[in-house]
Short mmCIF file of C-alpha atoms in Angstrom, two decimals:
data_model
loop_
_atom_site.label_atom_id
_atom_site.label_comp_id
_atom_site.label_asym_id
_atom_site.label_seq_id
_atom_site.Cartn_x
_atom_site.Cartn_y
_atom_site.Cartn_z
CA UNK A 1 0.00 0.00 0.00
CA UNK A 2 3.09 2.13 0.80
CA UNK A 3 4.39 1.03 -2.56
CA UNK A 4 1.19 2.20 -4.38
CA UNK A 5 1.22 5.34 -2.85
CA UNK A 6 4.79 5.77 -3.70
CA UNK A 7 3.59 4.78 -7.59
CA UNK A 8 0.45 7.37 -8.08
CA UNK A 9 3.06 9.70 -7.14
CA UNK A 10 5.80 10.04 -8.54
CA UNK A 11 3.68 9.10 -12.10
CA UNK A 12 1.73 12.27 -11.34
CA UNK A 13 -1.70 10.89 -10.03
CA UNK A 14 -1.65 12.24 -6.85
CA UNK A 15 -0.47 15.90 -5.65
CA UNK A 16 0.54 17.76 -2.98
CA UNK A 17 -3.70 19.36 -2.65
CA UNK A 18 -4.69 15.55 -3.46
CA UNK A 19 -2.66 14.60 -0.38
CA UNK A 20 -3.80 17.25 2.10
CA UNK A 21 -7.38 16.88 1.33
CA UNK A 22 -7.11 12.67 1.38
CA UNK A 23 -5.71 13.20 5.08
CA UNK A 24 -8.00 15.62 5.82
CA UNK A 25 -10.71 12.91 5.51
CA UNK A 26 -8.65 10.36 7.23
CA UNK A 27 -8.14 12.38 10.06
CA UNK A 28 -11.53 13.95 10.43
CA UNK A 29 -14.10 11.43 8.74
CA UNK A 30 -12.42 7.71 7.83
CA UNK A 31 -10.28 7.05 11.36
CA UNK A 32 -13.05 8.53 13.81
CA UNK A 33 -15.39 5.93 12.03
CA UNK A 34 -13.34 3.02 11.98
CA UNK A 35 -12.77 3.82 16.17
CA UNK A 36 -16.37 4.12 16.25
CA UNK A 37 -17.50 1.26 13.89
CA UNK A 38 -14.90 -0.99 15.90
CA UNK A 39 -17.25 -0.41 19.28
CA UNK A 40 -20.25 -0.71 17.56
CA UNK A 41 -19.03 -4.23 16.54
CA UNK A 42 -17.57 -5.27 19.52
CA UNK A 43 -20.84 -4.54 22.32
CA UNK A 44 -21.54 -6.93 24.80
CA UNK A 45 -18.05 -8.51 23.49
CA UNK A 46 -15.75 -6.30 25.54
CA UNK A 47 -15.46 -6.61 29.67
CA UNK A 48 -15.22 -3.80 31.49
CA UNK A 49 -12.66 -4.36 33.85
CA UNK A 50 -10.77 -4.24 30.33
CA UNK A 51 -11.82 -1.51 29.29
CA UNK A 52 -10.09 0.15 32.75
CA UNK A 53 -6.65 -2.17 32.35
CA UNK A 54 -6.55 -0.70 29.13
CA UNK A 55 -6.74 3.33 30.24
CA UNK A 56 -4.12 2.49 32.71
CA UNK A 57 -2.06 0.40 30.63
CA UNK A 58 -2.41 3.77 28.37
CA UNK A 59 -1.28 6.27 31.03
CA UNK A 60 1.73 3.70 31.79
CA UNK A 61 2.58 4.10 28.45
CA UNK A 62 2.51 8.24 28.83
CA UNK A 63 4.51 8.11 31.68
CA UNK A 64 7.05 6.45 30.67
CA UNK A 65 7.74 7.98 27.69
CA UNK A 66 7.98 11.40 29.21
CA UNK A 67 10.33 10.18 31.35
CA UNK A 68 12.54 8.46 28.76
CA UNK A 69 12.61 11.61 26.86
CA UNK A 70 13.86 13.48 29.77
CA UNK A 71 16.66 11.80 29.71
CA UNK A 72 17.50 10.31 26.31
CA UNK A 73 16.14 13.75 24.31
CA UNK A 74 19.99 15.60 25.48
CA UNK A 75 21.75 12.32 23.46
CA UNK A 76 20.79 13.27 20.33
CA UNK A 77 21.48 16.89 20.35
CA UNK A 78 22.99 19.76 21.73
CA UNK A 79 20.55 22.54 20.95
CA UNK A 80 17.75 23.03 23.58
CA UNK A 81 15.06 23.86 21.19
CA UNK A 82 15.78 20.74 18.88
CA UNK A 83 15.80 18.47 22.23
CA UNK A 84 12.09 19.64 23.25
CA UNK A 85 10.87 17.95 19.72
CA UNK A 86 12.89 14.83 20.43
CA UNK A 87 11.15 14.99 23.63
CA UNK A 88 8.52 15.14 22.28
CA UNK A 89 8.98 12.13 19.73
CA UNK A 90 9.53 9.96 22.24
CA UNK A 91 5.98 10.46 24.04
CA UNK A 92 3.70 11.48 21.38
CA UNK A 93 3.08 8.30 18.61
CA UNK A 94 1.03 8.02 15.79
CA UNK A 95 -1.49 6.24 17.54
CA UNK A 96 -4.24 7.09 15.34
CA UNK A 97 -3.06 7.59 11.44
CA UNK A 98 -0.90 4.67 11.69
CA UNK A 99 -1.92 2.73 14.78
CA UNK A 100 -5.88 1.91 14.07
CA UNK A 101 -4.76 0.79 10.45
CA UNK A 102 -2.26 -1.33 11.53
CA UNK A 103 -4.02 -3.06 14.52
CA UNK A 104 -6.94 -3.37 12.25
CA UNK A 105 -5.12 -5.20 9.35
CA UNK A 106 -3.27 -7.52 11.82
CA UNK A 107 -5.76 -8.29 14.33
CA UNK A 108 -9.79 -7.19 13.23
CA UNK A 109 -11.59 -3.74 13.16
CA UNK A 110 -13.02 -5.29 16.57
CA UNK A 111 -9.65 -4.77 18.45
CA UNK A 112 -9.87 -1.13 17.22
CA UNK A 113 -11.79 0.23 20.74
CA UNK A 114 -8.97 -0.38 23.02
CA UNK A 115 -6.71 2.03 20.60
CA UNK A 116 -9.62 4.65 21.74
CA UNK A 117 -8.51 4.63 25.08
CA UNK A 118 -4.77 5.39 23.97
CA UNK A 119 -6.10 7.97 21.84
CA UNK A 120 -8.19 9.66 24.38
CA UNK A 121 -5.17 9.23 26.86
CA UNK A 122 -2.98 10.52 24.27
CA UNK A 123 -4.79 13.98 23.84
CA UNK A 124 -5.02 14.56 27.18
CA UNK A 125 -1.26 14.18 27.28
CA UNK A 126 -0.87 16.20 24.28
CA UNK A 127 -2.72 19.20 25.64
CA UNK A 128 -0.79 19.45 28.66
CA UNK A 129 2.73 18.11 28.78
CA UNK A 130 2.71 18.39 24.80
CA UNK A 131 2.06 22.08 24.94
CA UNK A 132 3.30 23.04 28.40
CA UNK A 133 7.25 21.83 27.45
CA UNK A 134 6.53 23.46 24.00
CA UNK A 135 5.09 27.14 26.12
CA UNK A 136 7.18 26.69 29.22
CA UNK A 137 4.27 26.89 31.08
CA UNK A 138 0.38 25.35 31.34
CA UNK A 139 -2.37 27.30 29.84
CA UNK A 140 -6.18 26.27 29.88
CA UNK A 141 -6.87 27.84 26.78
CA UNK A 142 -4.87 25.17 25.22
CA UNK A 143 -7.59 22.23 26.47
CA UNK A 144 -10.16 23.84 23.96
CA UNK A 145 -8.01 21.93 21.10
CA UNK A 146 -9.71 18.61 22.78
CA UNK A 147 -12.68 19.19 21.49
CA UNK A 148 -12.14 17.05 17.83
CA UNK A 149 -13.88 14.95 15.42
CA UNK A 150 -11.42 12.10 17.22
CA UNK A 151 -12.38 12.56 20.91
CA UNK A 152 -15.59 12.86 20.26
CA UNK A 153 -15.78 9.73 18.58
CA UNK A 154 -13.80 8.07 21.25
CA UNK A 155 -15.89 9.12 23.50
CA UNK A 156 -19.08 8.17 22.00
CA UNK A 157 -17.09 4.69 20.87
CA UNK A 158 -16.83 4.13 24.96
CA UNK A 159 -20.46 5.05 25.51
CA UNK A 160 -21.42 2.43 23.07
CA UNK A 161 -19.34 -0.03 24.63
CA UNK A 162 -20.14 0.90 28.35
CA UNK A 163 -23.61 1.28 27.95
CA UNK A 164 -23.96 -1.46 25.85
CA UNK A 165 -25.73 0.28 22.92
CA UNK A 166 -27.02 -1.42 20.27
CA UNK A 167 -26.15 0.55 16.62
CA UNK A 168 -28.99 -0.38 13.88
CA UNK A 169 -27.60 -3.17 11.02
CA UNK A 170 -27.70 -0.21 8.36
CA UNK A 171 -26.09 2.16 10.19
CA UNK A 172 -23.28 -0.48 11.52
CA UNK A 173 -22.68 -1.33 7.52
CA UNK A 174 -22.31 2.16 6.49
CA UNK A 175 -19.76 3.41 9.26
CA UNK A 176 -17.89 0.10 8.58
CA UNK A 177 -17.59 0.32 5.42
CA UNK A 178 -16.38 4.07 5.52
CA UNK A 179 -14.03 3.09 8.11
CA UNK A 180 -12.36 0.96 6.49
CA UNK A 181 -11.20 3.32 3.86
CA UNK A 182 -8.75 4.54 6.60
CA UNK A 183 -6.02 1.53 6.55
CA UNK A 184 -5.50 1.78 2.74
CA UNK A 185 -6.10 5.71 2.61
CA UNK A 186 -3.47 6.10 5.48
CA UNK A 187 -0.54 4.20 4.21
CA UNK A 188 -0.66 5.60 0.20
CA UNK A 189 -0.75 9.11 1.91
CA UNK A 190 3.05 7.27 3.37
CA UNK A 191 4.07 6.52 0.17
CA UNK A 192 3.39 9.78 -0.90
CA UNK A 193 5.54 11.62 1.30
CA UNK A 194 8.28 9.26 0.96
CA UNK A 195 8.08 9.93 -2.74
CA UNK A 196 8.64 13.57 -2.34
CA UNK A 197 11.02 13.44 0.12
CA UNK A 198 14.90 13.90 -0.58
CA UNK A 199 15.68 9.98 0.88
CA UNK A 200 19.33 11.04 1.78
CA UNK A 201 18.23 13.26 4.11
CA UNK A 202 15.60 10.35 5.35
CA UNK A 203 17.70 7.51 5.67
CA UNK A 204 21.78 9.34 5.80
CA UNK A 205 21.32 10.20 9.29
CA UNK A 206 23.21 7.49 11.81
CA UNK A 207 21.70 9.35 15.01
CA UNK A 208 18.28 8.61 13.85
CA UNK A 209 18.61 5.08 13.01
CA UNK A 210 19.52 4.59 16.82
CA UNK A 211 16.77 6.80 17.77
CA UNK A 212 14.46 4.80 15.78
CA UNK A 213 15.69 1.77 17.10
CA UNK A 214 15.40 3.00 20.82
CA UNK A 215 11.81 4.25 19.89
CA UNK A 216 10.36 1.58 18.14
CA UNK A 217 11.90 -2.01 20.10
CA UNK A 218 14.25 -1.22 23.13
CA UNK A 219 11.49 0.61 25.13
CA UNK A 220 8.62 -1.23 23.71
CA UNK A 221 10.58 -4.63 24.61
CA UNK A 222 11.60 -2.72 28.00
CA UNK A 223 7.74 -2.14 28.78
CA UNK A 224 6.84 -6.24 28.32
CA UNK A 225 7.40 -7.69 31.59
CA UNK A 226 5.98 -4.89 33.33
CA UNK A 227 2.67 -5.21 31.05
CA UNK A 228 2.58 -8.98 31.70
CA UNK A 229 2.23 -8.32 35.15
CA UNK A 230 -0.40 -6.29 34.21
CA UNK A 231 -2.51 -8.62 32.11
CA UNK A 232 -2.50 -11.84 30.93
CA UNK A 233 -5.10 -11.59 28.26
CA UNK A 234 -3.54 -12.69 24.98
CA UNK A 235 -6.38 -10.50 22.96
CA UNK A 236 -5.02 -7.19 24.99
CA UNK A 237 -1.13 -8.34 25.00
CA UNK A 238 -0.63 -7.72 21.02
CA UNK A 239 -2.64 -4.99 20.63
CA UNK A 240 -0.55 -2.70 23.68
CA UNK A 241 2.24 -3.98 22.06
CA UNK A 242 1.69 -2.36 18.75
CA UNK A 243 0.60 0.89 20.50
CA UNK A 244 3.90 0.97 22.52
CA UNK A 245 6.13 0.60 18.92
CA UNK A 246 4.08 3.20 16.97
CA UNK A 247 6.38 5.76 14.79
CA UNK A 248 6.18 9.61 15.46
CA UNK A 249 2.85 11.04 14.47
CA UNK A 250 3.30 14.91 13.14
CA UNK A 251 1.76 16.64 16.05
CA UNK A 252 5.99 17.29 17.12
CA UNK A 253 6.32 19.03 13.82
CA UNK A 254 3.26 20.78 14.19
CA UNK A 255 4.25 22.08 17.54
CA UNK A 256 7.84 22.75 16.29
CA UNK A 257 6.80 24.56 12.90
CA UNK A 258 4.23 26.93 15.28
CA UNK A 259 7.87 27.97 17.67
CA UNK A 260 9.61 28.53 14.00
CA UNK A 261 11.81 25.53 15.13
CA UNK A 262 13.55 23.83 12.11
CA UNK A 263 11.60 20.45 11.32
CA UNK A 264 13.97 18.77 8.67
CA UNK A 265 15.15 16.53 11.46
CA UNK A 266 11.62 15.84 12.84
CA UNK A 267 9.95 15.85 9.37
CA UNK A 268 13.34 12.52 8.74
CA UNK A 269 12.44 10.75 11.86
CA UNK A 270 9.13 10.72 10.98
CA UNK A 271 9.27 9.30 7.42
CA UNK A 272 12.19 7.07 8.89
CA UNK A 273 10.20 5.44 11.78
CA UNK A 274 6.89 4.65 9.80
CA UNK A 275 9.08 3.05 6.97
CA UNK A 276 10.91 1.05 9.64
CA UNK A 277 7.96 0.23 11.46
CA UNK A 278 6.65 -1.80 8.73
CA UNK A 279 9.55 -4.07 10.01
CA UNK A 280 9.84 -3.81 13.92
CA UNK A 281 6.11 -4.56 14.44
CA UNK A 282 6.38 -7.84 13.50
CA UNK A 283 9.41 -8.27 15.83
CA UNK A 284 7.17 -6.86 19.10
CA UNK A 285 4.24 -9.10 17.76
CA UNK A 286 6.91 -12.35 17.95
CA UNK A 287 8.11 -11.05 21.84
CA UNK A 288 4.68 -11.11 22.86
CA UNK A 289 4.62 -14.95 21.35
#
């Protein structure tokens, strides 16, 4: 899919509007529906003592990646400004472009509501530590950026689930089917910025091969035992996993572009990770046995 997006490309079917709008709609119509199609699916399927492992396996998750940041980010360079968006790609994933198509092709659209609770974990996270290291200090104005096609889905995507509601058979189809558009959609919009990208730039950079491989297996891998002890359930085990080795989503560059902080590094490790996550998934999946 990476490949085909790669293709339309560079043979001219696909631009840099065609691109913008495409995400757009994954990011504001296809992914909210596949998180909320996922729940609709899964009622009466889903415990609900899981559904609370799940928020704190989530916050775990948070936690530690702030605090590997802290002390990792200064390894990888000297200037302050370009260590607060390392920072920052060490805690804040691509949980949602990435992550729902990925657990969806590997392990059902059903699996899709526990990546909810990440994402709803994740934008609280965002809106505070995200934005206070990025200020220097906490503002409440920032929490009105919450309010998003994506947490309100998630939100109504745990209502269905904790309430048990039942979605009509017509409606269920529809949202499904519409969801479902997001896997595909989300990695040709991949191979589209790796076709326009200047790959020496990508992949000629040793410090972010060991970044990568820091951020996508050693603390994934570093986070297993402690989740086993968590839970034992082998539905929950992959699924954690795959949120733990996500790549960097773009909300670093976003924050870094908005300081005027260069993002040719960030924009690298971005590109870098999600290519090279099509290889270290598979490797947590095997861990996890």
């Amino acid at each position: 899919m990476i490949g085909t997006g790669y293709l339309v490309t560079k043979t001219g079917m696909m631009d840099e509007h065609t691109n913008r709008q495409m995400s757009k709609m994954i990011v504001n119509v296809f992914n909210p529906l596949l998180v909320f199609s996922g729940a609709a699916n899964a009622v009466g399927t889903v415990p609900l003592d899981t559904m609370g492992t799940v928020g704190l396996i989530a916050a775990g998750m948070f936690l530690f990646f702030i605090l590997a940041g802290m002390v990792l980010s200064p390894l990888f360079d000297k200037d302050s400004r370009q260590r607060k968006i390392f920072q920052l790609m060490f805690v804040f994933s691509n949980l949602g472009f990435i992550g729902i198509p990925v657990v969806t092709s590997i392990l059902g659209a059903e699996y899709v509501v526990y990546v909810t609770e990440f994402m709803l974990v994740y934008t609280i996270v965002f809106y505070t530590y995200g934005i206070a290291l990025m200020e220097g200090k906490f503002s409440l104005s920032s929490l009105k950026g919450m309010i998003n096609t994506g947490t309100v889905c998630s939100l109504a995507a745990l209502a269905v689930i904790i309430f048990g509601i039942q979605i009509p058979d017509f409606i269920k189809t529809a949202i499904t089917y519409m969801g479902n558009v997001a896997s595909p959609m989300a990695l040709v919009a991949v191979g589209f910025t790796l076709a326009r990208s200047d790959w020496r730039k990508i992949f000629g950079q040793g410090r972010l091969y060991v970044f990568a491989v820091i951020k996508l297996l050693a603390l994934p891998l570093l986070m297993l035992p402690v989740l086993r002890l968590v839970t034992d359930d082998r539905a929950l085990l992959p699924v954690c996993m795959i949120m733990f080795g996500m790549p960097i989503g773009n909300m670093p560059l976003i924050l870094g572009n908005q300081k005027g902080i260069d993002g040719s590094t960030c924009s690298a490790a971005i590109i870098l990770t999600t290519v090279l996550c099509v290889f270290t998934v598979p490797i947590l999946l095997m861990a996890v046995g």
